[in-house]
């Protein structure tokens, strides 16, 4: 009975992840990625109580590993939980200036793309990666301001 309250979060996270995958397929020829799921992970980790959503995040990672990843099952779920806990801890310990938000988001972006960083190390810090980070951070700041109003 207590797991029923996780279903809306699970549906939301899987839907966001599917939207991100579809958008990235559309922008694939341009080598441009919109990291919508990362934005929502950082938003949920910084604004809400992260203990409530760890189980749906875990199941979302398992869903991604089963259907869209070539890695072992559990790699992305542990990565998502680690990012969520890192963002929650960093927001509790530090003040909330734009520089620190950018630093937390940048470190989360690096963790989120850790597997790509290992595989494509020579091309990771190209103009496209900096552009992807900048646009994702601007979307994050906009959504955060919208939620805080």
PDB file of C-alpha atoms in Angstrom:
ATOM      1  CA  UNK A   1       0.000   0.000   0.000  1.00  0.00           C
ATOM      2  CA  UNK A   2       2.817   2.427   0.764  1.00  0.00           C
ATOM      3  CA  UNK A   3       4.332   1.827  -2.682  1.00  0.00           C
ATOM      4  CA  UNK A   4       1.244   3.238  -4.401  1.00  0.00           C
ATOM      5  CA  UNK A   5       2.350   6.781  -3.549  1.00  0.00           C
ATOM      6  CA  UNK A   6       5.495   6.252  -5.640  1.00  0.00           C
ATOM      7  CA  UNK A   7       3.558   5.535  -8.840  1.00  0.00           C
ATOM      8  CA  UNK A   8       2.969   9.202  -9.869  1.00  0.00           C
ATOM      9  CA  UNK A   9       6.674   9.985  -9.389  1.00  0.00           C
ATOM     10  CA  UNK A  10       7.655   6.879 -11.332  1.00  0.00           C
ATOM     11  CA  UNK A  11       5.337   7.749 -14.222  1.00  0.00           C
ATOM     12  CA  UNK A  12       6.631  11.342 -14.207  1.00  0.00           C
ATOM     13  CA  UNK A  13      10.298  10.323 -14.265  1.00  0.00           C
ATOM     14  CA  UNK A  14       9.850   7.673 -16.957  1.00  0.00           C
ATOM     15  CA  UNK A  15       7.863  10.148 -19.071  1.00  0.00           C
ATOM     16  CA  UNK A  16      10.573  12.791 -18.676  1.00  0.00           C
ATOM     17  CA  UNK A  17      13.222  10.260 -19.617  1.00  0.00           C
ATOM     18  CA  UNK A  18      11.293   9.155 -22.707  1.00  0.00           C
ATOM     19  CA  UNK A  19      10.816  12.793 -23.762  1.00  0.00           C
ATOM     20  CA  UNK A  20      14.547  13.365 -23.358  1.00  0.00           C
ATOM     21  CA  UNK A  21      15.331  10.311 -25.474  1.00  0.00           C
ATOM     22  CA  UNK A  22      12.946  11.444 -28.219  1.00  0.00           C
ATOM     23  CA  UNK A  23      14.352  14.979 -28.239  1.00  0.00           C
ATOM     24  CA  UNK A  24      17.904  13.675 -28.371  1.00  0.00           C
ATOM     25  CA  UNK A  25      17.006  11.485 -31.357  1.00  0.00           C
ATOM     26  CA  UNK A  26      15.614  14.573 -33.113  1.00  0.00           C
ATOM     27  CA  UNK A  27      18.743  16.622 -32.355  1.00  0.00           C
ATOM     28  CA  UNK A  28      21.174  13.740 -33.015  1.00  0.00           C
ATOM     29  CA  UNK A  29      22.347  14.999 -36.429  1.00  0.00           C
ATOM     30  CA  UNK A  30      23.366  18.287 -34.791  1.00  0.00           C
ATOM     31  CA  UNK A  31      25.249  16.574 -31.926  1.00  0.00           C
ATOM     32  CA  UNK A  32      23.115  18.508 -29.478  1.00  0.00           C
ATOM     33  CA  UNK A  33      21.594  16.995 -26.332  1.00  0.00           C
ATOM     34  CA  UNK A  34      18.970  18.453 -24.068  1.00  0.00           C
ATOM     35  CA  UNK A  35      19.467  16.932 -20.624  1.00  0.00           C
ATOM     36  CA  UNK A  36      15.881  17.249 -19.357  1.00  0.00           C
ATOM     37  CA  UNK A  37      16.137  14.336 -16.947  1.00  0.00           C
ATOM     38  CA  UNK A  38      19.280  15.807 -15.379  1.00  0.00           C
ATOM     39  CA  UNK A  39      17.497  19.128 -14.963  1.00  0.00           C
ATOM     40  CA  UNK A  40      14.644  17.442 -13.132  1.00  0.00           C
ATOM     41  CA  UNK A  41      17.038  15.375 -11.014  1.00  0.00           C
ATOM     42  CA  UNK A  42      18.820  18.531  -9.886  1.00  0.00           C
ATOM     43  CA  UNK A  43      15.497  20.338  -9.342  1.00  0.00           C
ATOM     44  CA  UNK A  44      14.066  17.534  -7.238  1.00  0.00           C
ATOM     45  CA  UNK A  45      17.319  17.180  -5.328  1.00  0.00           C
ATOM     46  CA  UNK A  46      17.566  20.878  -4.554  1.00  0.00           C
ATOM     47  CA  UNK A  47      13.959  21.848  -3.944  1.00  0.00           C
ATOM     48  CA  UNK A  48      12.200  18.779  -2.565  1.00  0.00           C
ATOM     49  CA  UNK A  49      12.762  16.062  -0.013  1.00  0.00           C
ATOM     50  CA  UNK A  50      14.908  13.510  -1.813  1.00  0.00           C
ATOM     51  CA  UNK A  51      14.073  10.547   0.435  1.00  0.00           C
ATOM     52  CA  UNK A  52      10.580  10.350  -1.031  1.00  0.00           C
ATOM     53  CA  UNK A  53      11.774   9.859  -4.588  1.00  0.00           C
ATOM     54  CA  UNK A  54      14.759   7.529  -4.242  1.00  0.00           C
ATOM     55  CA  UNK A  55      12.713   4.412  -5.004  1.00  0.00           C
ATOM     56  CA  UNK A  56      11.095   5.899  -8.173  1.00  0.00           C
ATOM     57  CA  UNK A  57      14.525   7.137  -9.304  1.00  0.00           C
ATOM     58  CA  UNK A  58      15.917   3.638  -8.758  1.00  0.00           C
ATOM     59  CA  UNK A  59      13.118   2.081 -10.833  1.00  0.00           C
ATOM     60  CA  UNK A  60      13.570   4.709 -13.549  1.00  0.00           C
ATOM     61  CA  UNK A  61      17.248   3.808 -13.772  1.00  0.00           C
ATOM     62  CA  UNK A  62      16.375   0.121 -13.989  1.00  0.00           C
ATOM     63  CA  UNK A  63      13.854   0.949 -16.744  1.00  0.00           C
ATOM     64  CA  UNK A  64      16.526   2.859 -18.667  1.00  0.00           C
ATOM     65  CA  UNK A  65      19.084   0.091 -18.190  1.00  0.00           C
ATOM     66  CA  UNK A  66      16.678  -2.609 -19.372  1.00  0.00           C
ATOM     67  CA  UNK A  67      15.381  -0.924 -22.508  1.00  0.00           C
ATOM     68  CA  UNK A  68      17.825   1.766 -23.659  1.00  0.00           C
ATOM     69  CA  UNK A  69      21.288   1.008 -22.310  1.00  0.00           C
ATOM     70  CA  UNK A  70      24.004  -1.464 -23.177  1.00  0.00           C
ATOM     71  CA  UNK A  71      25.430  -1.372 -19.635  1.00  0.00           C
ATOM     72  CA  UNK A  72      24.743  -3.734 -16.778  1.00  0.00           C
ATOM     73  CA  UNK A  73      21.400  -3.391 -15.018  1.00  0.00           C
ATOM     74  CA  UNK A  74      21.726  -0.952 -12.154  1.00  0.00           C
ATOM     75  CA  UNK A  75      24.426   1.320 -13.566  1.00  0.00           C
ATOM     76  CA  UNK A  76      22.127   4.221 -14.351  1.00  0.00           C
ATOM     77  CA  UNK A  77      19.942   3.727 -11.294  1.00  0.00           C
ATOM     78  CA  UNK A  78      22.980   4.027  -9.027  1.00  0.00           C
ATOM     79  CA  UNK A  79      24.189   7.017 -11.049  1.00  0.00           C
ATOM     80  CA  UNK A  80      20.808   8.759 -10.741  1.00  0.00           C
ATOM     81  CA  UNK A  81      20.635   8.121  -6.995  1.00  0.00           C
ATOM     82  CA  UNK A  82      24.194   9.340  -6.532  1.00  0.00           C
ATOM     83  CA  UNK A  83      23.428  12.581  -8.409  1.00  0.00           C
ATOM     84  CA  UNK A  84      20.236  13.094  -6.410  1.00  0.00           C
ATOM     85  CA  UNK A  85      21.993  12.583  -3.076  1.00  0.00           C
ATOM     86  CA  UNK A  86      24.951  14.762  -4.136  1.00  0.00           C
ATOM     87  CA  UNK A  87      22.674  17.649  -5.123  1.00  0.00           C
ATOM     88  CA  UNK A  88      20.625  17.316  -1.947  1.00  0.00           C
ATOM     89  CA  UNK A  89      23.747  17.268   0.236  1.00  0.00           C
ATOM     90  CA  UNK A  90      25.425  20.151  -1.602  1.00  0.00           C
ATOM     91  CA  UNK A  91      22.324  22.334  -1.355  1.00  0.00           C
ATOM     92  CA  UNK A  92      22.032  21.657   2.362  1.00  0.00           C
ATOM     93  CA  UNK A  93      25.672  22.496   3.090  1.00  0.00           C
ATOM     94  CA  UNK A  94      26.316  25.493   0.842  1.00  0.00           C
ATOM     95  CA  UNK A  95      24.675  28.859   0.355  1.00  0.00           C
ATOM     96  CA  UNK A  96      22.605  29.325  -2.738  1.00  0.00           C
ATOM     97  CA  UNK A  97      24.477  31.774  -4.961  1.00  0.00           C
ATOM     98  CA  UNK A  98      24.388  31.468  -8.736  1.00  0.00           C
ATOM     99  CA  UNK A  99      28.047  30.469  -8.836  1.00  0.00           C
ATOM    100  CA  UNK A 100      27.474  27.609  -6.418  1.00  0.00           C
ATOM    101  CA  UNK A 101      24.339  26.528  -8.279  1.00  0.00           C
ATOM    102  CA  UNK A 102      26.345  26.537 -11.509  1.00  0.00           C
ATOM    103  CA  UNK A 103      29.136  24.539  -9.846  1.00  0.00           C
ATOM    104  CA  UNK A 104      26.708  21.975  -8.418  1.00  0.00           C
ATOM    105  CA  UNK A 105      24.950  21.705 -11.775  1.00  0.00           C
ATOM    106  CA  UNK A 106      28.283  21.367 -13.612  1.00  0.00           C
ATOM    107  CA  UNK A 107      29.455  18.581 -11.292  1.00  0.00           C
ATOM    108  CA  UNK A 108      26.078  16.879 -11.714  1.00  0.00           C
ATOM    109  CA  UNK A 109      26.427  17.258 -15.487  1.00  0.00           C
ATOM    110  CA  UNK A 110      29.848  15.606 -15.335  1.00  0.00           C
ATOM    111  CA  UNK A 111      28.482  12.750 -13.219  1.00  0.00           C
ATOM    112  CA  UNK A 112      25.478  12.349 -15.524  1.00  0.00           C
ATOM    113  CA  UNK A 113      27.767  12.093 -18.557  1.00  0.00           C
ATOM    114  CA  UNK A 114      30.421  10.051 -16.755  1.00  0.00           C
ATOM    115  CA  UNK A 115      30.053   7.007 -18.975  1.00  0.00           C
ATOM    116  CA  UNK A 116      30.310   9.158 -22.104  1.00  0.00           C
ATOM    117  CA  UNK A 117      33.329  10.913 -20.616  1.00  0.00           C
ATOM    118  CA  UNK A 118      35.123   7.599 -20.230  1.00  0.00           C
ATOM    119  CA  UNK A 119      34.236   6.440 -23.726  1.00  0.00           C
ATOM    120  CA  UNK A 120      34.724   9.708 -25.643  1.00  0.00           C
ATOM    121  CA  UNK A 121      37.319  11.522 -23.537  1.00  0.00           C
ATOM    122  CA  UNK A 122      38.978  13.384 -26.400  1.00  0.00           C
ATOM    123  CA  UNK A 123      35.754  14.910 -27.703  1.00  0.00           C
ATOM    124  CA  UNK A 124      33.876  15.487 -24.454  1.00  0.00           C
ATOM    125  CA  UNK A 125      34.865  19.100 -23.867  1.00  0.00           C
ATOM    126  CA  UNK A 126      34.018  20.373 -27.286  1.00  0.00           C
ATOM    127  CA  UNK A 127      31.927  23.397 -28.104  1.00  0.00           C
ATOM    128  CA  UNK A 128      28.811  21.219 -28.223  1.00  0.00           C
ATOM    129  CA  UNK A 129      29.306  19.959 -24.664  1.00  0.00           C
ATOM    130  CA  UNK A 130      29.756  23.473 -23.320  1.00  0.00           C
ATOM    131  CA  UNK A 131      26.697  24.579 -25.274  1.00  0.00           C
ATOM    132  CA  UNK A 132      24.669  21.626 -23.934  1.00  0.00           C
ATOM    133  CA  UNK A 133      25.691  22.437 -20.364  1.00  0.00           C
ATOM    134  CA  UNK A 134      24.922  26.152 -20.770  1.00  0.00           C
ATOM    135  CA  UNK A 135      21.476  25.614 -22.245  1.00  0.00           C
ATOM    136  CA  UNK A 136      20.610  22.951 -19.669  1.00  0.00           C
ATOM    137  CA  UNK A 137      21.738  25.266 -16.860  1.00  0.00           C
ATOM    138  CA  UNK A 138      19.652  28.153 -18.219  1.00  0.00           C
ATOM    139  CA  UNK A 139      16.607  25.884 -18.397  1.00  0.00           C
ATOM    140  CA  UNK A 140      17.318  24.731 -14.825  1.00  0.00           C
ATOM    141  CA  UNK A 141      17.564  28.319 -13.511  1.00  0.00           C
ATOM    142  CA  UNK A 142      14.373  29.290 -15.350  1.00  0.00           C
ATOM    143  CA  UNK A 143      12.425  26.334 -13.965  1.00  0.00           C
ATOM    144  CA  UNK A 144      13.764  26.943 -10.473  1.00  0.00           C
ATOM    145  CA  UNK A 145      12.660  30.582 -10.550  1.00  0.00           C
ATOM    146  CA  UNK A 146       9.284  29.540 -11.897  1.00  0.00           C
ATOM    147  CA  UNK A 147       8.797  27.015  -9.109  1.00  0.00           C
ATOM    148  CA  UNK A 148       9.945  29.413  -6.379  1.00  0.00           C
ATOM    149  CA  UNK A 149       7.384  32.061  -7.352  1.00  0.00           C
TER     150      UNK A 149
END
